[in-house]
Amino acid sequence: NAGVTQTPKFRILKIGQSMTLQCTQDMNHNYMYWYRQDPGMGLKLIYYSVGAGITDKGEVPNGYNVSRSTTEDFPLRLELAAPSQTSVYFCASSPRRQGGGTEAFFGQGTRLTVV
Amino acid sequence: AQSVTQPDIHITVSEGASLELRCNYSYGATPYLFWYVQSPGQGLQLLLKYFSGDTLVQGIKGFEAEFKRSQSSFNLRKPSVHWSDAAEYFCAVGAGYGQNFVFGPGTRLSVLP
C-alpha cells in the first residue's frame, strides 16, 4: 500500500527556474495538503484541497500554485524559484468523515534547495 | 485562528527515564489533537490522536497523551524512553474547513545511553 508518494526526493534549483513537485495518493482521500518545513518553525500550510477541482490558500501561498484535476494528484508548482523557497516540502492527505476528526497521512518529503 | 505552542525546543533524557513533552493549543471549539513523530530525513508518523471521549489516549510505541481542556494542553508522555525514540515530535490541532492541521514548532528529543 503506497499511501502518499512524493517525487522527487531531492532537487537543486537555480534562482528563477521553475519546477513541479508531484504528489499522489492511493487512499481515495478527499483532502490534500502541501506544507513546508523550516527549522524551528514546524510545518506551514501552503495550499490545500477539499476535492478535485477545489483548492484554497493556506498560511504561506506566495510563490506557489496548485491544481487538483483528480482525486489522486495534487502537484505543487514553483514558477520563479527564490532562495526563500529552500525548504522541505511535505504533501499529506486525509479522508473526509462525517463529523470531522481525521488524521493526516504524510509523504516522505521533497528537499528543495534554491541557489 | 487556531495555534499550537510547544515550549520546549530541545529535550535530552537518559534511556529508561520518563518523558513528558508539552503542548498547548488555542482554538475556540473542541479541537482534534494529534502528536506526530519525525525521524531524521523521514515524513511524519502519527503517534496518537484525540477526537472525543476519554481524555487519556494511548498511541503507538508506548506513548500516551492527556487532553486537559481547562489548561488547553495535550501533553505527550512515555514512562521509559528508548534510544530509538530520539526524533522530533510535533503537536497539531485539526479543525475548520478542509480539516486543516496547524502544527507546533516541534520538540527535538535526544536520548543519552
Short mmCIF file of N, CA, C and O in Angstrom, two decimals, chain B:
data_model
loop_
_atom_site.label_atom_id
_atom_site.label_comp_id
_atom_site.label_asym_id
_atom_site.label_seq_id
_atom_site.Cartn_x
_atom_site.Cartn_y
_atom_site.Cartn_z
N ALA B 1 -8.13 32.23 15.08
CA ALA B 1 -7.44 31.16 14.37
C ALA B 1 -6.73 30.27 15.38
O ALA B 1 -6.30 30.73 16.44
N GLN B 2 -6.65 29.01 15.01
CA GLN B 2 -6.01 28.08 15.94
C GLN B 2 -4.50 28.22 15.91
O GLN B 2 -3.93 28.63 14.90
N SER B 3 -3.87 27.89 17.03
CA SER B 3 -2.41 27.91 17.11
C SER B 3 -1.96 26.84 18.09
O SER B 3 -2.75 26.38 18.93
N VAL B 4 -0.71 26.46 17.96
CA VAL B 4 -0.13 25.43 18.82
C VAL B 4 1.24 25.89 19.28
O VAL B 4 2.05 26.36 18.46
N THR B 5 1.51 25.76 20.56
CA THR B 5 2.83 26.07 21.08
C THR B 5 3.42 24.82 21.73
O THR B 5 2.72 24.04 22.38
N GLN B 6 4.70 24.67 21.54
CA GLN B 6 5.47 23.63 22.21
C GLN B 6 6.63 24.35 22.88
O GLN B 6 7.57 24.76 22.21
N PRO B 7 6.56 24.53 24.18
CA PRO B 7 7.52 25.39 24.87
C PRO B 7 8.96 24.90 24.83
O PRO B 7 9.88 25.70 24.94
N ASP B 8 9.16 23.62 24.69
CA ASP B 8 10.50 23.05 24.73
C ASP B 8 11.01 22.78 23.32
O ASP B 8 10.44 21.97 22.60
N ILE B 9 12.09 23.48 22.95
CA ILE B 9 12.66 23.29 21.61
C ILE B 9 13.43 21.98 21.56
O ILE B 9 13.37 21.23 20.58
N HIS B 10 14.18 21.70 22.66
CA HIS B 10 15.05 20.52 22.67
C HIS B 10 15.04 19.95 24.08
O HIS B 10 15.20 20.69 25.06
N ILE B 11 14.86 18.67 24.18
CA ILE B 11 14.88 17.97 25.48
C ILE B 11 15.84 16.79 25.36
O ILE B 11 15.84 16.09 24.34
N THR B 12 16.64 16.62 26.42
CA THR B 12 17.54 15.47 26.48
C THR B 12 17.18 14.64 27.70
O THR B 12 17.08 15.19 28.81
N VAL B 13 17.01 13.36 27.51
CA VAL B 13 16.73 12.45 28.62
C VAL B 13 17.63 11.23 28.50
O VAL B 13 18.12 10.92 27.41
N SER B 14 17.81 10.56 29.60
CA SER B 14 18.57 9.32 29.60
C SER B 14 17.67 8.16 29.24
O SER B 14 16.47 8.16 29.56
N GLU B 15 18.25 7.17 28.59
CA GLU B 15 17.47 5.99 28.25
C GLU B 15 16.91 5.36 29.51
O GLU B 15 17.60 5.23 30.52
N GLY B 16 15.63 5.01 29.46
CA GLY B 16 14.97 4.43 30.63
C GLY B 16 14.24 5.44 31.49
O GLY B 16 13.40 5.08 32.31
N ALA B 17 14.55 6.72 31.30
CA ALA B 17 13.87 7.76 32.07
C ALA B 17 12.50 8.03 31.48
O ALA B 17 12.21 7.69 30.33
N SER B 18 11.66 8.69 32.29
CA SER B 18 10.35 9.06 31.81
C SER B 18 10.43 10.34 30.99
O SER B 18 11.40 11.10 31.08
N LEU B 19 9.39 10.58 30.21
CA LEU B 19 9.38 11.70 29.28
C LEU B 19 8.03 12.38 29.31
O LEU B 19 6.98 11.72 29.35
N GLU B 20 8.04 13.71 29.28
CA GLU B 20 6.82 14.45 29.05
C GLU B 20 7.13 15.61 28.12
O GLU B 20 8.00 16.43 28.41
N LEU B 21 6.44 15.68 27.00
CA LEU B 21 6.56 16.78 26.05
C LEU B 21 5.29 17.61 26.13
O LEU B 21 4.19 17.09 26.03
N ARG B 22 5.49 18.92 26.25
CA ARG B 22 4.35 19.80 26.46
C ARG B 22 3.78 20.36 25.16
O ARG B 22 4.52 20.61 24.21
N CYS B 23 2.48 20.54 25.16
CA CYS B 23 1.78 21.11 24.02
C CYS B 23 0.60 21.91 24.53
O CYS B 23 -0.22 21.41 25.32
N ASN B 24 0.49 23.15 24.09
CA ASN B 24 -0.66 23.98 24.39
C ASN B 24 -1.27 24.47 23.08
O ASN B 24 -0.56 24.77 22.14
N TYR B 25 -2.57 24.54 23.04
CA TYR B 25 -3.24 24.93 21.81
C TYR B 25 -4.20 26.07 22.08
O TYR B 25 -4.61 26.31 23.23
N SER B 26 -4.56 26.75 21.02
CA SER B 26 -5.57 27.79 21.08
C SER B 26 -6.58 27.52 19.99
O SER B 26 -6.23 27.48 18.80
N TYR B 27 -7.81 27.28 20.43
CA TYR B 27 -8.88 27.01 19.47
C TYR B 27 -10.20 27.24 20.17
O TYR B 27 -10.37 26.89 21.32
N GLY B 28 -11.16 27.83 19.45
CA GLY B 28 -12.41 28.23 20.08
C GLY B 28 -13.37 27.12 20.37
O GLY B 28 -14.25 27.26 21.20
N ALA B 29 -13.24 26.00 19.69
CA ALA B 29 -14.19 24.91 19.88
C ALA B 29 -13.42 23.68 20.35
O ALA B 29 -12.23 23.75 20.64
N THR B 30 -14.09 22.56 20.45
CA THR B 30 -13.41 21.33 20.82
C THR B 30 -12.45 20.94 19.70
O THR B 30 -12.87 20.76 18.57
N PRO B 31 -11.19 20.82 20.03
CA PRO B 31 -10.22 20.55 18.97
C PRO B 31 -10.03 19.06 18.72
O PRO B 31 -10.35 18.23 19.57
N TYR B 32 -9.54 18.77 17.54
CA TYR B 32 -8.99 17.46 17.27
C TYR B 32 -7.48 17.61 17.46
O TYR B 32 -6.87 18.48 16.85
N LEU B 33 -6.87 16.76 18.25
CA LEU B 33 -5.47 16.93 18.63
C LEU B 33 -4.65 15.73 18.23
O LEU B 33 -5.13 14.58 18.30
N PHE B 34 -3.42 15.98 17.85
CA PHE B 34 -2.56 14.93 17.33
C PHE B 34 -1.13 15.13 17.84
O PHE B 34 -0.69 16.24 18.08
N TRP B 35 -0.42 14.02 17.94
CA TRP B 35 1.02 14.02 18.08
C TRP B 35 1.60 13.19 16.93
O TRP B 35 1.17 12.06 16.69
N TYR B 36 2.59 13.83 16.26
CA TYR B 36 3.32 13.15 15.20
C TYR B 36 4.79 13.08 15.58
O TYR B 36 5.30 13.94 16.28
N VAL B 37 5.47 12.06 15.04
CA VAL B 37 6.91 11.93 15.25
C VAL B 37 7.60 11.91 13.89
O VAL B 37 7.07 11.36 12.92
N GLN B 38 8.76 12.56 13.85
CA GLN B 38 9.53 12.61 12.61
C GLN B 38 10.96 12.19 12.88
O GLN B 38 11.68 12.89 13.62
N SER B 39 11.37 11.08 12.30
CA SER B 39 12.77 10.68 12.38
C SER B 39 13.55 11.42 11.30
O SER B 39 12.96 11.85 10.30
N PRO B 40 14.85 11.58 11.47
CA PRO B 40 15.65 12.35 10.51
C PRO B 40 15.46 11.88 9.08
O PRO B 40 15.55 10.68 8.78
N GLY B 41 15.17 12.83 8.19
CA GLY B 41 15.02 12.51 6.78
C GLY B 41 13.75 11.80 6.40
O GLY B 41 13.60 11.35 5.26
N GLN B 42 12.83 11.71 7.36
CA GLN B 42 11.59 10.97 7.12
C GLN B 42 10.38 11.88 7.16
O GLN B 42 10.46 13.06 7.54
N GLY B 43 9.26 11.31 6.75
CA GLY B 43 8.00 12.03 6.87
C GLY B 43 7.48 11.95 8.30
O GLY B 43 8.17 11.50 9.21
N LEU B 44 6.26 12.41 8.50
CA LEU B 44 5.66 12.43 9.83
C LEU B 44 4.78 11.20 10.01
O LEU B 44 3.98 10.85 9.14
N GLN B 45 4.92 10.58 11.18
CA GLN B 45 4.14 9.40 11.51
C GLN B 45 3.23 9.73 12.69
O GLN B 45 3.68 10.31 13.69
N LEU B 46 1.99 9.35 12.60
CA LEU B 46 1.04 9.61 13.67
C LEU B 46 1.34 8.73 14.88
O LEU B 46 1.44 7.51 14.76
N LEU B 47 1.48 9.38 16.05
CA LEU B 47 1.66 8.64 17.30
C LEU B 47 0.32 8.35 17.97
O LEU B 47 0.07 7.24 18.43
N LEU B 48 -0.50 9.39 18.05
CA LEU B 48 -1.81 9.24 18.67
C LEU B 48 -2.67 10.44 18.33
O LEU B 48 -2.17 11.44 17.81
N LYS B 49 -3.96 10.30 18.65
CA LYS B 49 -4.91 11.37 18.32
C LYS B 49 -6.01 11.42 19.37
O LYS B 49 -6.33 10.41 20.01
N TYR B 50 -6.58 12.59 19.55
CA TYR B 50 -7.74 12.76 20.42
C TYR B 50 -8.83 13.44 19.62
O TYR B 50 -8.64 14.54 19.08
N PHE B 51 -10.00 12.79 19.60
CA PHE B 51 -11.15 13.39 18.95
C PHE B 51 -12.24 13.71 19.98
O PHE B 51 -12.83 14.78 19.94
N SER B 52 -12.50 12.76 20.87
CA SER B 52 -13.52 12.95 21.90
C SER B 52 -13.42 11.79 22.88
O SER B 52 -12.61 10.87 22.68
N GLY B 53 -14.22 11.85 23.95
CA GLY B 53 -14.27 10.73 24.88
C GLY B 53 -13.17 10.78 25.92
O GLY B 53 -12.82 11.86 26.43
N ASP B 54 -12.63 9.64 26.23
CA ASP B 54 -11.62 9.51 27.27
C ASP B 54 -10.47 10.48 27.00
O ASP B 54 -9.90 10.48 25.91
N THR B 55 -10.12 11.26 28.01
CA THR B 55 -9.10 12.30 27.80
C THR B 55 -7.68 11.75 27.84
O THR B 55 -6.75 12.47 27.52
N LEU B 56 -7.51 10.52 28.24
CA LEU B 56 -6.20 9.88 28.20
C LEU B 56 -6.20 8.92 27.02
O LEU B 56 -6.97 7.96 26.99
N VAL B 57 -5.34 9.20 26.06
CA VAL B 57 -5.32 8.38 24.85
C VAL B 57 -4.00 7.64 24.73
O VAL B 57 -2.95 8.18 25.07
N GLN B 58 -4.09 6.43 24.25
CA GLN B 58 -2.91 5.60 24.06
C GLN B 58 -2.51 5.60 22.59
O GLN B 58 -3.36 5.64 21.70
N GLY B 59 -1.22 5.56 22.35
CA GLY B 59 -0.75 5.54 20.99
C GLY B 59 0.22 4.41 20.73
O GLY B 59 0.34 3.49 21.52
N ILE B 60 0.92 4.54 19.64
CA ILE B 60 1.90 3.52 19.29
C ILE B 60 3.20 3.75 20.06
O ILE B 60 3.41 4.83 20.63
N LYS B 61 4.04 2.74 20.08
CA LYS B 61 5.38 2.82 20.68
C LYS B 61 5.34 3.15 22.16
O LYS B 61 6.31 3.67 22.71
N GLY B 62 4.25 2.85 22.85
CA GLY B 62 4.17 3.07 24.29
C GLY B 62 3.89 4.49 24.72
O GLY B 62 3.99 4.81 25.91
N PHE B 63 3.53 5.37 23.80
CA PHE B 63 3.22 6.76 24.14
C PHE B 63 1.75 6.91 24.54
O PHE B 63 0.88 6.18 24.09
N GLU B 64 1.51 7.91 25.39
CA GLU B 64 0.17 8.31 25.74
C GLU B 64 0.12 9.83 25.86
O GLU B 64 1.16 10.48 25.97
N ALA B 65 -1.07 10.37 25.77
CA ALA B 65 -1.24 11.81 25.91
C ALA B 65 -2.53 12.07 26.65
O ALA B 65 -3.49 11.29 26.55
N GLU B 66 -2.56 13.17 27.37
CA GLU B 66 -3.74 13.54 28.14
C GLU B 66 -4.25 14.90 27.70
O GLU B 66 -3.50 15.88 27.69
N PHE B 67 -5.51 14.95 27.37
CA PHE B 67 -6.18 16.20 26.99
C PHE B 67 -6.73 16.85 28.24
O PHE B 67 -7.51 16.24 28.98
N LYS B 68 -6.33 18.09 28.48
CA LYS B 68 -6.85 18.86 29.61
C LYS B 68 -7.45 20.14 29.07
O LYS B 68 -6.73 21.10 28.75
N ARG B 69 -8.77 20.16 29.01
CA ARG B 69 -9.46 21.30 28.42
C ARG B 69 -9.20 22.57 29.23
O ARG B 69 -8.98 23.63 28.65
N SER B 70 -9.18 22.46 30.55
CA SER B 70 -9.02 23.65 31.40
C SER B 70 -7.67 24.31 31.21
O SER B 70 -7.51 25.50 31.43
N GLN B 71 -6.68 23.53 30.79
CA GLN B 71 -5.33 24.06 30.58
C GLN B 71 -4.99 24.21 29.11
O GLN B 71 -3.87 24.60 28.78
N SER B 72 -5.93 23.87 28.24
CA SER B 72 -5.67 23.88 26.79
C SER B 72 -4.37 23.15 26.47
O SER B 72 -3.53 23.64 25.72
N SER B 73 -4.24 21.97 27.06
CA SER B 73 -2.99 21.24 26.88
C SER B 73 -3.24 19.83 26.38
O SER B 73 -4.32 19.26 26.56
N PHE B 74 -2.22 19.28 25.78
CA PHE B 74 -2.28 17.91 25.26
C PHE B 74 -0.86 17.37 25.33
O PHE B 74 -0.17 17.21 24.33
N ASN B 75 -0.39 17.08 26.53
CA ASN B 75 0.98 16.67 26.76
C ASN B 75 1.21 15.19 26.45
O ASN B 75 0.37 14.34 26.75
N LEU B 76 2.35 14.93 25.88
CA LEU B 76 2.73 13.57 25.49
C LEU B 76 3.64 12.97 26.55
O LEU B 76 4.56 13.65 27.03
N ARG B 77 3.41 11.70 26.87
CA ARG B 77 4.21 11.06 27.91
C ARG B 77 4.64 9.67 27.49
O ARG B 77 3.97 9.00 26.67
N LYS B 78 5.77 9.26 28.09
CA LYS B 78 6.21 7.87 27.94
C LYS B 78 6.94 7.50 29.22
O LYS B 78 7.80 8.26 29.67
N PRO B 79 6.61 6.38 29.83
CA PRO B 79 7.20 6.04 31.14
C PRO B 79 8.69 5.69 31.07
O PRO B 79 9.41 5.94 32.02
N SER B 80 9.13 5.13 29.95
CA SER B 80 10.53 4.71 29.85
C SER B 80 10.99 4.89 28.40
O SER B 80 10.52 4.20 27.50
N VAL B 81 11.91 5.81 28.21
CA VAL B 81 12.33 6.17 26.86
C VAL B 81 13.39 5.20 26.35
O VAL B 81 14.28 4.77 27.10
N HIS B 82 13.30 4.89 25.08
CA HIS B 82 14.27 4.02 24.40
C HIS B 82 15.11 4.88 23.47
O HIS B 82 14.67 5.93 22.99
N TRP B 83 16.32 4.42 23.17
CA TRP B 83 17.20 5.20 22.30
C TRP B 83 16.54 5.47 20.95
O TRP B 83 16.78 6.52 20.33
N SER B 84 15.70 4.55 20.50
CA SER B 84 15.06 4.72 19.19
C SER B 84 13.98 5.81 19.21
O SER B 84 13.44 6.15 18.15
N ASP B 85 13.66 6.34 20.38
CA ASP B 85 12.67 7.43 20.45
C ASP B 85 13.27 8.78 20.08
O ASP B 85 12.52 9.77 19.97
N ALA B 86 14.57 8.86 19.94
CA ALA B 86 15.19 10.13 19.54
C ALA B 86 14.66 10.55 18.18
O ALA B 86 14.77 9.82 17.20
N ALA B 87 14.04 11.73 18.14
CA ALA B 87 13.35 12.20 16.94
C ALA B 87 12.82 13.59 17.23
O ALA B 87 13.05 14.15 18.30
N GLU B 88 12.07 14.11 16.29
CA GLU B 88 11.37 15.38 16.52
C GLU B 88 9.89 15.08 16.64
O GLU B 88 9.34 14.28 15.88
N TYR B 89 9.25 15.75 17.59
CA TYR B 89 7.86 15.49 17.91
C TYR B 89 7.04 16.75 17.68
O TYR B 89 7.41 17.83 18.15
N PHE B 90 5.95 16.56 16.98
CA PHE B 90 5.08 17.69 16.64
C PHE B 90 3.68 17.47 17.18
O PHE B 90 3.09 16.41 16.98
N CYS B 91 3.18 18.49 17.84
CA CYS B 91 1.79 18.52 18.26
C CYS B 91 1.01 19.29 17.21
O CYS B 91 1.53 20.25 16.61
N ALA B 92 -0.22 18.87 16.95
CA ALA B 92 -1.02 19.53 15.92
C ALA B 92 -2.48 19.57 16.33
O ALA B 92 -2.96 18.70 17.06
N VAL B 93 -3.17 20.57 15.85
CA VAL B 93 -4.61 20.68 16.03
C VAL B 93 -5.26 20.70 14.66
O VAL B 93 -4.77 21.33 13.73
N GLY B 94 -6.36 19.99 14.54
CA GLY B 94 -7.06 19.92 13.27
C GLY B 94 -8.46 20.45 13.42
O GLY B 94 -9.18 20.08 14.33
N ALA B 95 -8.82 21.35 12.52
CA ALA B 95 -10.15 21.93 12.62
C ALA B 95 -10.45 22.74 11.37
O ALA B 95 -9.58 23.00 10.55
N GLY B 96 -11.69 23.13 11.26
CA GLY B 96 -12.05 24.06 10.22
C GLY B 96 -12.33 23.43 8.88
O GLY B 96 -12.27 22.22 8.70
N TYR B 97 -12.63 24.28 7.92
CA TYR B 97 -12.93 23.84 6.57
C TYR B 97 -11.73 23.09 5.99
O TYR B 97 -10.61 23.57 6.07
N GLY B 98 -11.99 21.93 5.46
CA GLY B 98 -10.91 21.14 4.90
C GLY B 98 -10.11 20.41 5.94
O GLY B 98 -9.09 19.79 5.62
N GLN B 99 -10.58 20.43 7.19
CA GLN B 99 -9.84 19.75 8.26
C GLN B 99 -8.38 20.17 8.22
O GLN B 99 -7.46 19.34 8.16
N ASN B 100 -8.11 21.45 8.22
CA ASN B 100 -6.72 21.89 8.20
C ASN B 100 -6.01 21.56 9.49
O ASN B 100 -6.61 21.56 10.56
N PHE B 101 -4.74 21.29 9.37
CA PHE B 101 -3.92 20.92 10.51
C PHE B 101 -2.92 22.04 10.77
O PHE B 101 -2.20 22.46 9.87
N VAL B 102 -2.88 22.50 12.01
CA VAL B 102 -1.91 23.52 12.41
C VAL B 102 -0.92 22.86 13.35
O VAL B 102 -1.31 22.23 14.35
N PHE B 103 0.35 23.02 13.03
CA PHE B 103 1.40 22.32 13.77
C PHE B 103 2.14 23.28 14.70
O PHE B 103 2.32 24.47 14.41
N GLY B 104 2.60 22.72 15.80
CA GLY B 104 3.53 23.45 16.65
C GLY B 104 4.92 23.43 16.05
O GLY B 104 5.16 22.74 15.05
N PRO B 105 5.86 24.15 16.65
CA PRO B 105 7.22 24.24 16.09
C PRO B 105 8.05 22.98 16.27
O PRO B 105 9.11 22.85 15.66
N GLY B 106 7.59 22.07 17.10
CA GLY B 106 8.31 20.82 17.29
C GLY B 106 9.22 20.84 18.50
O GLY B 106 9.71 21.90 18.92
N THR B 107 9.43 19.66 19.07
CA THR B 107 10.40 19.45 20.15
C THR B 107 11.35 18.34 19.73
O THR B 107 10.89 17.24 19.39
N ARG B 108 12.61 18.66 19.74
CA ARG B 108 13.60 17.64 19.37
C ARG B 108 14.02 16.88 20.63
O ARG B 108 14.41 17.49 21.63
N LEU B 109 13.90 15.57 20.57
CA LEU B 109 14.25 14.71 21.70
C LEU B 109 15.57 14.00 21.43
O LEU B 109 15.73 13.33 20.40
N SER B 110 16.50 14.17 22.34
CA SER B 110 17.75 13.41 22.33
C SER B 110 17.73 12.44 23.48
O SER B 110 17.23 12.76 24.58
N VAL B 111 18.29 11.26 23.26
CA VAL B 111 18.30 10.21 24.29
C VAL B 111 19.75 9.81 24.57
O VAL B 111 20.48 9.40 23.65
N LEU B 112 20.15 9.94 25.83
CA LEU B 112 21.50 9.57 26.25
C LEU B 112 21.56 8.09 26.62
O LEU B 112 20.64 7.59 27.26
N PRO B 113 22.63 7.42 26.23
CA PRO B 113 22.72 5.98 26.56
C PRO B 113 22.94 5.77 28.05
O PRO B 113 23.39 6.64 28.76
#
